[in-house]
Coordinates of C-alpha atoms in Angstrom, one line a residue:
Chain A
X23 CA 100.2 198.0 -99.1
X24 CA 100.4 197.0 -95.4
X25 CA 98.5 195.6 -93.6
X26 CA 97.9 198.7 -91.2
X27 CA 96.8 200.8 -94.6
X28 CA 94.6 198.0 -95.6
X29 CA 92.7 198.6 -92.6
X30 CA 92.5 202.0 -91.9
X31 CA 91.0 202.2 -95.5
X32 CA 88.4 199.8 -94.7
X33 CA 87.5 201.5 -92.0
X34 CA 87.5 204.8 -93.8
X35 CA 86.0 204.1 -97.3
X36 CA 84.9 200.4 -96.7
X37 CA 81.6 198.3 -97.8
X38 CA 79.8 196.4 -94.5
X39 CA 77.1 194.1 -95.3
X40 CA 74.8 193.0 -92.0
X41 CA 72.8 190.1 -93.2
X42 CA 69.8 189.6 -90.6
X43 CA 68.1 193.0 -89.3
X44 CA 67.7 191.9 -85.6
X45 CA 69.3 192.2 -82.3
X46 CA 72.7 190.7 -83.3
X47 CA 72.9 193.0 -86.4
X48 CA 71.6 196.2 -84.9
X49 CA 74.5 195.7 -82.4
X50 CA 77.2 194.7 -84.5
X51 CA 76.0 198.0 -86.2
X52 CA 76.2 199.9 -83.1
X53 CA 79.4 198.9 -82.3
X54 CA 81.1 199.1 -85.8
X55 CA 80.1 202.7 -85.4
X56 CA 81.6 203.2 -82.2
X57 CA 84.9 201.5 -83.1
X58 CA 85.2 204.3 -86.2
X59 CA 84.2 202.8 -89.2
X60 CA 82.5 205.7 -91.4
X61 CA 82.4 203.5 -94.6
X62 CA 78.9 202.1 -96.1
X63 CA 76.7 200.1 -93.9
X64 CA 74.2 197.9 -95.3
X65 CA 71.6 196.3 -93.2
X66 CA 69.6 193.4 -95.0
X67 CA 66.6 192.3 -93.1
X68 CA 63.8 189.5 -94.6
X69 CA 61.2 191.0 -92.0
X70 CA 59.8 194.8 -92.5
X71 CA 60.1 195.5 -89.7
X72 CA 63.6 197.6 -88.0
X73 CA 64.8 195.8 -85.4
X74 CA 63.2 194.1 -82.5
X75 CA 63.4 192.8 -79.6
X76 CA 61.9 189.1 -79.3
X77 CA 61.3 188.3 -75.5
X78 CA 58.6 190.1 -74.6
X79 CA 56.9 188.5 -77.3
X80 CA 56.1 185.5 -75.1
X81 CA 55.5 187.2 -72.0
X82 CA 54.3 190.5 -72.0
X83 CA 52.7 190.6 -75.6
X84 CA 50.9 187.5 -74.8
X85 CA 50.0 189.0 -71.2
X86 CA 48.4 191.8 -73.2
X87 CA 50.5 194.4 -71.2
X88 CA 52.7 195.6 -74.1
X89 CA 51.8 195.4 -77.8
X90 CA 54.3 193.7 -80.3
X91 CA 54.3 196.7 -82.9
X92 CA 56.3 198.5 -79.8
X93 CA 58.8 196.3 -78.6
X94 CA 61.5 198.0 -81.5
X95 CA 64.6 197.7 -79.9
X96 CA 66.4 201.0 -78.5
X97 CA 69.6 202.8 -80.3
X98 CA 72.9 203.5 -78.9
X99 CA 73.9 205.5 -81.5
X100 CA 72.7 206.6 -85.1
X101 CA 74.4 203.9 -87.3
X102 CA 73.8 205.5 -90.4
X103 CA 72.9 202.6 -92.7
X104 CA 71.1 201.8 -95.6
X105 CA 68.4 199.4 -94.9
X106 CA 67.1 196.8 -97.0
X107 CA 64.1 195.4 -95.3
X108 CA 61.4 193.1 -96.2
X109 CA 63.5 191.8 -98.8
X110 CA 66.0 188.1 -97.9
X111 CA 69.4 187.6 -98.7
X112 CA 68.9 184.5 -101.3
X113 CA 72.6 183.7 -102.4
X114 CA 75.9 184.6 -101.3
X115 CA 78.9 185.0 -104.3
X116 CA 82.4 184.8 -101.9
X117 CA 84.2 185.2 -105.0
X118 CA 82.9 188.3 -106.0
X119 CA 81.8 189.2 -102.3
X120 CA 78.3 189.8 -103.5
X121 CA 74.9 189.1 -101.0
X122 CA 72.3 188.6 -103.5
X123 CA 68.7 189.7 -102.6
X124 CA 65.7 187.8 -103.5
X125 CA 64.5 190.7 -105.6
X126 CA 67.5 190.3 -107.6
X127 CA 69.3 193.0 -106.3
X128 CA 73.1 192.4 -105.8
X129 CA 75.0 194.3 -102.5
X130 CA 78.7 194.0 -103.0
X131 CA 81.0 193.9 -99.7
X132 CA 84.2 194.0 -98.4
X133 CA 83.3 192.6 -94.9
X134 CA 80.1 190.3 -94.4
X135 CA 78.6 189.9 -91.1
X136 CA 76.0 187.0 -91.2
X137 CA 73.3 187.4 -88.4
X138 CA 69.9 185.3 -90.2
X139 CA 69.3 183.7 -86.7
X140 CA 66.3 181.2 -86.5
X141 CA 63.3 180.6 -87.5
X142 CA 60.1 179.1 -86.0
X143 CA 60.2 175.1 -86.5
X144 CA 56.8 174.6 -88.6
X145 CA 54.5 172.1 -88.0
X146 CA 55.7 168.8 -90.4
X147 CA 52.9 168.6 -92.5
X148 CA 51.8 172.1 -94.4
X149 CA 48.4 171.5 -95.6
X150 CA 47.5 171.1 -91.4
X151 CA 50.1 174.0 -90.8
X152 CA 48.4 176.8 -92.8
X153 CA 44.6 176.0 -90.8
X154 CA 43.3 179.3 -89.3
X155 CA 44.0 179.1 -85.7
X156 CA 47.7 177.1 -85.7
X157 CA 50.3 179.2 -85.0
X158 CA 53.9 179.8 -84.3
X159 CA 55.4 182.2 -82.2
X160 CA 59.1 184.0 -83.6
X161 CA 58.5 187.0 -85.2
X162 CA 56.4 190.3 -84.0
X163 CA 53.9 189.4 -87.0
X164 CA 53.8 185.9 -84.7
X165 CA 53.4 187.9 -81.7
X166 CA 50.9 190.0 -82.1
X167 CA 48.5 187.5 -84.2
X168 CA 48.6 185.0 -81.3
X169 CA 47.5 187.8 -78.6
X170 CA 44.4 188.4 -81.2
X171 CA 43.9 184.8 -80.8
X172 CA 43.9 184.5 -77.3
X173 CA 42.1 187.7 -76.6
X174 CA 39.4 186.6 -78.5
X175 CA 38.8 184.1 -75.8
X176 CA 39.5 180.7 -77.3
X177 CA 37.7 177.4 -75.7
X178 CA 41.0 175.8 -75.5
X179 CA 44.4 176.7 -76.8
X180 CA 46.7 173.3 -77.6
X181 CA 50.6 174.4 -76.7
X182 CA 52.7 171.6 -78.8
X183 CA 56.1 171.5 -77.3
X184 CA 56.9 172.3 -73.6
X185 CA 60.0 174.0 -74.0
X186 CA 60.9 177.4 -73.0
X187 CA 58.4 179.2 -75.3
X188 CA 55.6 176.5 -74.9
X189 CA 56.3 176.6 -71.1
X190 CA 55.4 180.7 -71.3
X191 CA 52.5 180.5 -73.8
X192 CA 50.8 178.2 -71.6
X193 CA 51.5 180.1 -68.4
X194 CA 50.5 183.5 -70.2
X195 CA 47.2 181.7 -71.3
X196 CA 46.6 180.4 -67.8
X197 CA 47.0 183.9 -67.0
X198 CA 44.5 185.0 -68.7
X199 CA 42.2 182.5 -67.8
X200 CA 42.2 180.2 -70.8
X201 CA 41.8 176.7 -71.0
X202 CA 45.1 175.2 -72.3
X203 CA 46.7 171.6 -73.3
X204 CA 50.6 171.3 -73.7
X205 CA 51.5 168.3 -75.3
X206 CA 55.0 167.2 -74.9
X207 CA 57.0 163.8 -76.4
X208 CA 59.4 164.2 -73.6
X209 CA 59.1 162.9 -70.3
X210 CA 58.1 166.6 -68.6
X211 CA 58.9 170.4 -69.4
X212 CA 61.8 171.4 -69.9
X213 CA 63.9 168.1 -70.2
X214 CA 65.7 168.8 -73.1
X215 CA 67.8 171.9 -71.4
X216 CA 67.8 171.0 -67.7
X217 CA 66.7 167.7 -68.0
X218 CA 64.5 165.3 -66.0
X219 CA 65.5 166.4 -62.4
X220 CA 64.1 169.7 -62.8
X221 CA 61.7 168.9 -65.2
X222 CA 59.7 167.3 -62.6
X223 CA 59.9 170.6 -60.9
X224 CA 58.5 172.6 -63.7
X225 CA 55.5 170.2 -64.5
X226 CA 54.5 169.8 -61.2
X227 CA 54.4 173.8 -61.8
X228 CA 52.3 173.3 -65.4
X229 CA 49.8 171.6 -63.3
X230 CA 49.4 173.3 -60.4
X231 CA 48.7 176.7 -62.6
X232 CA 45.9 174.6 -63.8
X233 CA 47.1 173.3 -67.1
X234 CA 46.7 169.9 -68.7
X235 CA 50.0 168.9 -69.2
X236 CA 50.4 165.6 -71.6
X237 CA 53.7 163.8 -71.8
X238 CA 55.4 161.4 -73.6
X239 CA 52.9 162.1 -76.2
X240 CA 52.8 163.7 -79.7
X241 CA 50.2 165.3 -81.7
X242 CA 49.5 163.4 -84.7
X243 CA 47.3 165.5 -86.8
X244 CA 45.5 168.6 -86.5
X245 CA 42.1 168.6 -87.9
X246 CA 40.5 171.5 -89.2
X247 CA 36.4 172.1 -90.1
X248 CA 34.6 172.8 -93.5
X249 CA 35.9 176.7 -92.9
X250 CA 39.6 175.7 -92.6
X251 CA 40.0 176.4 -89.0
X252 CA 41.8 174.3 -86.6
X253 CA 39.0 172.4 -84.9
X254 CA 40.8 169.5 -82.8
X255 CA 44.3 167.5 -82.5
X256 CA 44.7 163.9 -82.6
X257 CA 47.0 162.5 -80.1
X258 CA 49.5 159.3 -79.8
X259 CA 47.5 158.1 -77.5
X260 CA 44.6 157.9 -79.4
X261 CA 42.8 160.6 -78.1
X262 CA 41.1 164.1 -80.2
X263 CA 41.5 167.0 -78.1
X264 CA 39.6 169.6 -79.3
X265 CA 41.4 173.1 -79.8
X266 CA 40.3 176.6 -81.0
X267 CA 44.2 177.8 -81.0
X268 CA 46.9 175.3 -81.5
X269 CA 50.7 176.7 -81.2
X270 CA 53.0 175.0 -82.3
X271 CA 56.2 175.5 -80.4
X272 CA 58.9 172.9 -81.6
X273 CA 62.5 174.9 -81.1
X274 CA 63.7 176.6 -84.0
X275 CA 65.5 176.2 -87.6
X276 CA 69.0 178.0 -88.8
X277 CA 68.2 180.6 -91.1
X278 CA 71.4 179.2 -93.6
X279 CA 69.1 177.6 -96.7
X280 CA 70.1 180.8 -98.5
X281 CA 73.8 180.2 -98.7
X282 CA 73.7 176.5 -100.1
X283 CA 75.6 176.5 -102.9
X284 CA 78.0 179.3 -101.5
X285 CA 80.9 177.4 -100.5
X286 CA 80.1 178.6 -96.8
X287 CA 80.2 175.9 -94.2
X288 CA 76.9 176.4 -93.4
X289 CA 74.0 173.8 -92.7
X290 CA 71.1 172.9 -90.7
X291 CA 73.2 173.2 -87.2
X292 CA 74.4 176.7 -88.3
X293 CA 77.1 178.3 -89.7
X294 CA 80.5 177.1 -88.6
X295 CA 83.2 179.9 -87.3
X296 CA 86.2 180.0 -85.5
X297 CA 86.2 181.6 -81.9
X298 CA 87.0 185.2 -83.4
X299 CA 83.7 184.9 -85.6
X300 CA 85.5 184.5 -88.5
X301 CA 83.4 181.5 -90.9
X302 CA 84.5 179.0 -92.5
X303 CA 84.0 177.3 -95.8
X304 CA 83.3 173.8 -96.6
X305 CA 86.6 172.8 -96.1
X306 CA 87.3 174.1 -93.0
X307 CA 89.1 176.9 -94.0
X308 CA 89.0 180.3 -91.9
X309 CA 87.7 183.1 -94.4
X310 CA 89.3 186.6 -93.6
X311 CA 86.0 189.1 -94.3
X312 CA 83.0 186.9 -93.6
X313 CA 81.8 187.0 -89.7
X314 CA 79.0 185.4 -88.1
X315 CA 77.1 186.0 -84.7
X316 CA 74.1 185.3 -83.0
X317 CA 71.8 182.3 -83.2
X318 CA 72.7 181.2 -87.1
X319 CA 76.6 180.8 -85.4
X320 CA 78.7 177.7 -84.2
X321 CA 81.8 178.6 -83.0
X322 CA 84.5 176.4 -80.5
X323 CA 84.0 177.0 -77.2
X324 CA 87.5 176.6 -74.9
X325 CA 85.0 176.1 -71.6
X326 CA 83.2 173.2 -72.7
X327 CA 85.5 170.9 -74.5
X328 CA 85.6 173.2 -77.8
X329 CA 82.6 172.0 -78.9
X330 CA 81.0 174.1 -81.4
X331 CA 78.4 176.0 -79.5
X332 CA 74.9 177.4 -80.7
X333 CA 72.8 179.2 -78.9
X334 CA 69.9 180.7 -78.7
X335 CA 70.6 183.2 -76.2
X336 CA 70.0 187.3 -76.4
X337 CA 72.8 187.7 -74.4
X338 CA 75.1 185.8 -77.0
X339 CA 73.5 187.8 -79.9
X340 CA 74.8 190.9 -77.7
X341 CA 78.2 189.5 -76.9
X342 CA 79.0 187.2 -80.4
X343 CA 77.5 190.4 -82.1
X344 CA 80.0 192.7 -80.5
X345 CA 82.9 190.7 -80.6
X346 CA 82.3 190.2 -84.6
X347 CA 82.4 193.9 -85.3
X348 CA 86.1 194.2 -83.0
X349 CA 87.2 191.7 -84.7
X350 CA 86.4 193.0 -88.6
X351 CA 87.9 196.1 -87.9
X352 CA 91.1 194.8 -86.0
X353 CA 94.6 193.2 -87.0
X354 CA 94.5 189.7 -86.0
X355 CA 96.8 190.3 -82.8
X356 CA 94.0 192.6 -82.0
X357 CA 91.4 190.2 -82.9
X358 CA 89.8 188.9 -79.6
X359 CA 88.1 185.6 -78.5
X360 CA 84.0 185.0 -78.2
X361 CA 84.2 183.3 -75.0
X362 CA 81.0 184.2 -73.4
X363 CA 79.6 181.7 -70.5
X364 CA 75.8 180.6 -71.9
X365 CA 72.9 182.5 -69.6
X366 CA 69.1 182.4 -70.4
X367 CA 66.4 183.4 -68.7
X368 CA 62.7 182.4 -68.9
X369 CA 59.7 183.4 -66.7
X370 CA 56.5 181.0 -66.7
X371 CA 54.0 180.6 -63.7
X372 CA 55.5 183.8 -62.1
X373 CA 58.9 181.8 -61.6
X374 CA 62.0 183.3 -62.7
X375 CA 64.1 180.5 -64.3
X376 CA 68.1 181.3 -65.4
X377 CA 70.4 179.8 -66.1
X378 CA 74.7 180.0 -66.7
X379 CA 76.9 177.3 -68.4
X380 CA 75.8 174.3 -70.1
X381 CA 73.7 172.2 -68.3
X382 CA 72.5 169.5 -71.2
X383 CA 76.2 168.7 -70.7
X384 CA 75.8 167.7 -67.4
X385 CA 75.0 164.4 -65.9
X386 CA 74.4 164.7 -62.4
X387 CA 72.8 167.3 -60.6
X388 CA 73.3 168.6 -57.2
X389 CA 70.2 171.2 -55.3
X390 CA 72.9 173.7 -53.4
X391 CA 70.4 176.0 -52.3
X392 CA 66.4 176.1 -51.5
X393 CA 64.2 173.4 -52.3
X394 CA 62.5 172.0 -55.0
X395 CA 59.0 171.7 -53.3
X396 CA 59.2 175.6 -52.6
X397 CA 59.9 176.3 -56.5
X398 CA 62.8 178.6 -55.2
X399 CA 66.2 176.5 -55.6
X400 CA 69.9 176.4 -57.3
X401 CA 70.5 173.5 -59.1
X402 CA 74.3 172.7 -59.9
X403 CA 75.1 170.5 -62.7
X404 CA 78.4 168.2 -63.1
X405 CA 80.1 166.9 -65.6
X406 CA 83.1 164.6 -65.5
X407 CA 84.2 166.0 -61.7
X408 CA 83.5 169.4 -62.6
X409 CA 80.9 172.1 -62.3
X410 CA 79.2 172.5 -66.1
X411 CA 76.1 174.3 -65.5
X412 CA 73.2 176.0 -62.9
X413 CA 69.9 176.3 -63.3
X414 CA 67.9 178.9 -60.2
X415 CA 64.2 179.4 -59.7
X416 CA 64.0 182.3 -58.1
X417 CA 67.4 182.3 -56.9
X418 CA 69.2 184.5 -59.8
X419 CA 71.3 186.5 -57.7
X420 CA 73.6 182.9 -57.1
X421 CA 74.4 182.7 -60.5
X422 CA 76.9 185.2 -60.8
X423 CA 78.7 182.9 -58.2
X424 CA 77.9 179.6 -60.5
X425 CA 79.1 181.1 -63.3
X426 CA 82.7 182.2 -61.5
X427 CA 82.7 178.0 -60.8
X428 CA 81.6 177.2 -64.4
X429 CA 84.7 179.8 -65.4
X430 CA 87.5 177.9 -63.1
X431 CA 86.7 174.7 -63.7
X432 CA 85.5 173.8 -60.3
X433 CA 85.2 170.4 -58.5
X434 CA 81.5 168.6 -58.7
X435 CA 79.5 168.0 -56.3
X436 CA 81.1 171.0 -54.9
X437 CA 82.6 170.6 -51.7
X438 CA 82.0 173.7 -49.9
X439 CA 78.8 173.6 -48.0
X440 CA 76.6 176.4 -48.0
X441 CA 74.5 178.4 -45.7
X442 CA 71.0 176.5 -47.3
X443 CA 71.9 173.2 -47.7
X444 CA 69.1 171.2 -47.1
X445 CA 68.7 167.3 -46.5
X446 CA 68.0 167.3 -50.6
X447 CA 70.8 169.2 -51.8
X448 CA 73.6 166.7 -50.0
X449 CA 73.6 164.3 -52.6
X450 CA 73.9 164.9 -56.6
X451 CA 71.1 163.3 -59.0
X452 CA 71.5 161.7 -62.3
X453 CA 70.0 165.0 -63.9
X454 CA 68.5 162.6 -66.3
X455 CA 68.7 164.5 -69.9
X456 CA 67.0 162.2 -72.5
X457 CA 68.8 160.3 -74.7
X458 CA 69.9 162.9 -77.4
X459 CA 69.7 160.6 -80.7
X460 CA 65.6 161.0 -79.8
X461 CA 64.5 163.5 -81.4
X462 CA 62.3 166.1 -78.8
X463 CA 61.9 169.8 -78.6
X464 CA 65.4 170.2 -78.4
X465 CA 67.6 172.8 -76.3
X466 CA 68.4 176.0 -77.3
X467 CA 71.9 175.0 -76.7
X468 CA 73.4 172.6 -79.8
X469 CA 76.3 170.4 -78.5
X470 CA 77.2 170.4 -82.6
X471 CA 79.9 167.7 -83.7
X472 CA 79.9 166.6 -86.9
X473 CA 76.4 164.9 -87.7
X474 CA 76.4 161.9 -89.6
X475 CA 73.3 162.9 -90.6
X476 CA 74.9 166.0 -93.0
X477 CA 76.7 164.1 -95.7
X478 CA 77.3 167.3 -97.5
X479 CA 80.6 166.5 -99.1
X480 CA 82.2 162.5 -100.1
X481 CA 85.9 162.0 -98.6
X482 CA 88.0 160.3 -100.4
X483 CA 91.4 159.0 -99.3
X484 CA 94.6 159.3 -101.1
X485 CA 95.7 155.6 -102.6
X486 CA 98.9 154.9 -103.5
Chain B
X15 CA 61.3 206.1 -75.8
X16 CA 62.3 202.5 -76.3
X17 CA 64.1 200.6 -73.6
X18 CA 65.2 197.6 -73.0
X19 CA 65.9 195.3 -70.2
X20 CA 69.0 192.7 -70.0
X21 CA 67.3 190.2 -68.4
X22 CA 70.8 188.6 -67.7
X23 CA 72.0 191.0 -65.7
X24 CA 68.6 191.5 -64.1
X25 CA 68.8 190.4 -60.5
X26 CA 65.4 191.3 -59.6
X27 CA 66.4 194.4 -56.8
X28 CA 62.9 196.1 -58.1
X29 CA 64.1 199.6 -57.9
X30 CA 62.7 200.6 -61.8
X31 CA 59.5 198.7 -60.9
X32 CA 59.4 201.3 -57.6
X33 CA 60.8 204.2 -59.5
X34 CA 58.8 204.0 -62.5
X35 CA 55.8 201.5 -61.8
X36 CA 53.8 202.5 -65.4
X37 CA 56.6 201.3 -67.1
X38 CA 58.1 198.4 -65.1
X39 CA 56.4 195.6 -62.6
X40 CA 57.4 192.6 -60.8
X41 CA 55.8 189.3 -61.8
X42 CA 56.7 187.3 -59.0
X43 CA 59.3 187.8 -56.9
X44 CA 61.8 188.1 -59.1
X45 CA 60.9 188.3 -62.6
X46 CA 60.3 191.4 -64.4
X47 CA 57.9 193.0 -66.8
X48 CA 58.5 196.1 -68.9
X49 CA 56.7 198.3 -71.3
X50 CA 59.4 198.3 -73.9
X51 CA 58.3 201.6 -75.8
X52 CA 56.7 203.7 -72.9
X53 CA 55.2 207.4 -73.6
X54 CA 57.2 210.0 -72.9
X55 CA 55.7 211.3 -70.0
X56 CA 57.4 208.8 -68.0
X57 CA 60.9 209.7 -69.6
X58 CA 61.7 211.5 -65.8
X59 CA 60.5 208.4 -64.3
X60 CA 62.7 205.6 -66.4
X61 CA 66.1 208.1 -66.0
X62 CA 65.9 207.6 -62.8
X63 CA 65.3 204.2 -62.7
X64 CA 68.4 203.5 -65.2
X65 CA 70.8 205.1 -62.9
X66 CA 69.1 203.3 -59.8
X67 CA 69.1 199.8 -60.9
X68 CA 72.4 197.7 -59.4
X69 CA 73.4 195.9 -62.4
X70 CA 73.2 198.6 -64.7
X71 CA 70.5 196.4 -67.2
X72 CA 68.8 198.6 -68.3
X73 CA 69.7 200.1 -71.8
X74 CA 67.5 203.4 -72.8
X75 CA 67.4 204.4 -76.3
X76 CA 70.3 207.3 -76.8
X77 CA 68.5 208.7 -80.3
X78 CA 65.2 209.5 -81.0
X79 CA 62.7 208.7 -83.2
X80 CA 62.6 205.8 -85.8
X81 CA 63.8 205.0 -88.9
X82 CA 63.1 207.9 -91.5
X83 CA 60.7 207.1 -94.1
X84 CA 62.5 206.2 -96.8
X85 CA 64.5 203.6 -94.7
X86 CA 61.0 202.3 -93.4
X87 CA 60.5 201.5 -97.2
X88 CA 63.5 200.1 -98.0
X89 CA 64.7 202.9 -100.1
X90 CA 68.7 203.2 -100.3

């Protein structure tokens, strides 16, 4: 049979299988749909809940001014599927191209689309964890538990991690007039994605909103009372704060446990595919009908060194999503490339923070436009003579420009001046990114080589 | 109605939070908030404010409704 026939029978009579019912899979979905596939389409989801759309979690759930039962996300079509939610994938058989469910259900496939994502990073020790009053924030289960907590009015709420999420819990709960701790092991907010430069910037925000920032510290137990609820934290320092609500807000964990054993190339950094979403096994090896996208997905990245790229970002669920659905319905001259520039957003302290490219790459940093001290700037990041990454506050409508630089290759520092350069801007920074081998919040961005720290497999050279 | 915003895209021009101000505000002076699943009463409202904002980032559900029951549960 051809190869032509092969597909137009897929896409006519075919089995789909979306593992991970959330904004990567209800896309890929969408756009399997739209590209003509009437086969069977099975979406697997571990939460009850249809999909969702996370951000607002942090910001306007926590504000109070949307609830998190109501942030479903919207359809562009009817994808007529058959969902399976509440229920995780727990093993994958390539062989037999079976998902297996963990109520011992068994969906078989023809084309797998792997979209698990992340997970909340817990905190280390379980038994301190599971206290009333500790939480994470991921889910909308997450979501809407914390806004009890904080409407209830809290003495103090203890933010552990000042990453992106930590950074808008504790400006949500300065918004609502809470008293609030962030504890951070890094050197200010922030450092881990636009390092130290700008991390000044946003802790010099932190405290000005009126929180108690901490850094270079780390919580070393939480301490609950007789009742089991989270009563104080101890601290490196040697200090107990003492805490009503404690989140704890430590980056996230790759949803790939369930496909040990598989034969996928999948691990704690994510799930290893080429630039068309295609996966790949242990060895290395491109597998023809299993696709990844979204957060759980490493893929080469032509832009930035083909490193393999993870991130964290809704746009790259949308993008990596869509590009994974043309790609299992096409021939591979048809197949196209997941090239997408990284972008993120955050808003904290009623700044607007984006961001294009990778600035963790970067080593220098160069202020083009505005000013730190006015919290309104464009921060241009350089990387072995060429523009990597941008970072605005309150500048977004510059990044569309950054990211045509990011996209040519352009020169760092750039040369061009520009119509706001002040006295700061003229000279580039060490952007000061802490040493990555410590371990901190972490980006959202993973600059994934091969960790010595998975020895999954032993290599063994051929001897004469 | 469910909506959502692309937040990438979002350049912060305002015109959905002066179009359709139950459903979308400014939080500072250029980030944005939304309802995500406003009543329908404001449908009128939010139309217009999808065809008036610049970057095209907003993305308004195209089929009503939810899941049907039986998918809520699980069911096959």
């Amino acid at each position: 049979m051809s190869g032509d026939a092969a597909l137009e029978r897929l896409k006519r009579e075919g089995r789909i299988v979306v593992v991970g019912a959330s904004l990567a899979g209800l896309r890929a979905a969408e756009t399997l749909r739209e590209k003509g596939f009437s086969g069977s389409l099975t979406m697997i989801g571990d939460e009850p809940h249809e999909p969702y759309d996370r951000p607002p979690l942090s910001k306007q759930v926590l504000l109070g001014k949307a609830t998190a039962d109501r942030t479903a996300l919207p359809r562009r079509l009817d994808i007529d599927a058959k969902w399976r939610l509440g229920v995780p994938a727990a093993g994958l058989d390539m062989k037999a191209r079976r998902v297996r469910l963990a109520d011992g259900d068994e969906v078989e496939y023809d084309r797998l689309l792997i979209a698990t994502g992340v997970r909340a990073r817990p905190w280390p020790k379980p038994e301190e964890g599971s206290l009333d009053g500790v939480f994470v924030l991921r889910t909308r289960d997450d979501g809407a538990a914390l806004e009890r907590a904080l409407a209830a009015g809290p003495g103090r709420v203890l933010v552990i991690g000042a990453g992106f999420t930590g950074s808008e819990i504790a400006s949500a709960c300065r918004e609502r007039g809470l008293a609030v701790t962030v504890a951070e092991r890094g050197d200010a907010p922030l450092v881990g994605a636009l390092g130290g430069v700008v991390g000044a910037v946003a802790a010099e925000m932190h405290r000005e909103n009126g929180v108690d920032l901490r850094t270079g510290i780390m919580v070393t137990a939480l301490e609950g009372d007789s009742s089991g609820r989270v009563r104080a934290a101890h601290l490196s320092d040697g200090t107990t704060l003492e805490a009503e609500v404690v989140v704890v807000s430590l980056g996230a964990q790759r949803n790939t446990e369930w496909l040990t054993g598989s034969g996928l190339g999948a691990g704690p950094r994510g799930i290893a595919c080429d630039a068309g979403c295609r996966a790949f096994d242990i060895w290395g090896i491109v597998t023809d009908d299993i696709y990844v996208a979204g957060d759980v997905a490493r893929s080469p990245h032509a832009l930035f060194g083909y490193q393999f790229l993870s991130l964290e970002h809704w746009g790259n669920a949308v993008a990596q999503a869509e590009t994974a659905a043309h790609n299992m319905l096409s021939e591979s001259a048809e197949r196209r490339p997941h090239v997408w520039v990284p972008a993120f957003w955050s808003s904290q302290f009623g700044v607007n923070i984006k961001s294009v490219g990778v600035p963790s790459m970067g080593t220098e940093i160069v202020i083009t436009q505005g000013s730190r001290a006015e919290r309104r700037f464009v921060g241009v990041y350089g990387y072995q003579g060429r523009v990597i990454g941008a970072v605005t506050f309150d500048q977004c409508r510059w990044l569309d420009f950054y990211e045509q630089q990011i996209e040519q290759t352009a020169p760092f520092p750039p040369p061009y001046s520009t119509v706001d350069r002040r006295p700061e801007g003229n000279r580039p920074l060490d952007a000061d990114f802490p040493d990555p081998s410590i371990p901190t919040h972490g980006p959202t961005i993973t600059l994934s080589g091969y960790s010595p720290a998975d020895r999954r497999m032993k290599f063994t050279p051929a001897h004469n | 109605m469910r909506l959502v915003v692309d937040l990438n895209r979002c350049q912060g021009y305002a015109q959905c939070a002066f179009l359709a101000p139950d459903v979308f505000a400014m939080h500072g002076d250029e980030s944005l908030l939304y309802d995500p699943q406003p009543d329908e009463e404001h449908r009128e409202n939010v139309v217009r404010a999808v065809h008036a904002c610049p970057v095209r980032a907003i993305l308004l559900d195209a089929m009503n409704g939810s899941l049907s029951t039986a998918e809520a549960r699980g069911e096959r």
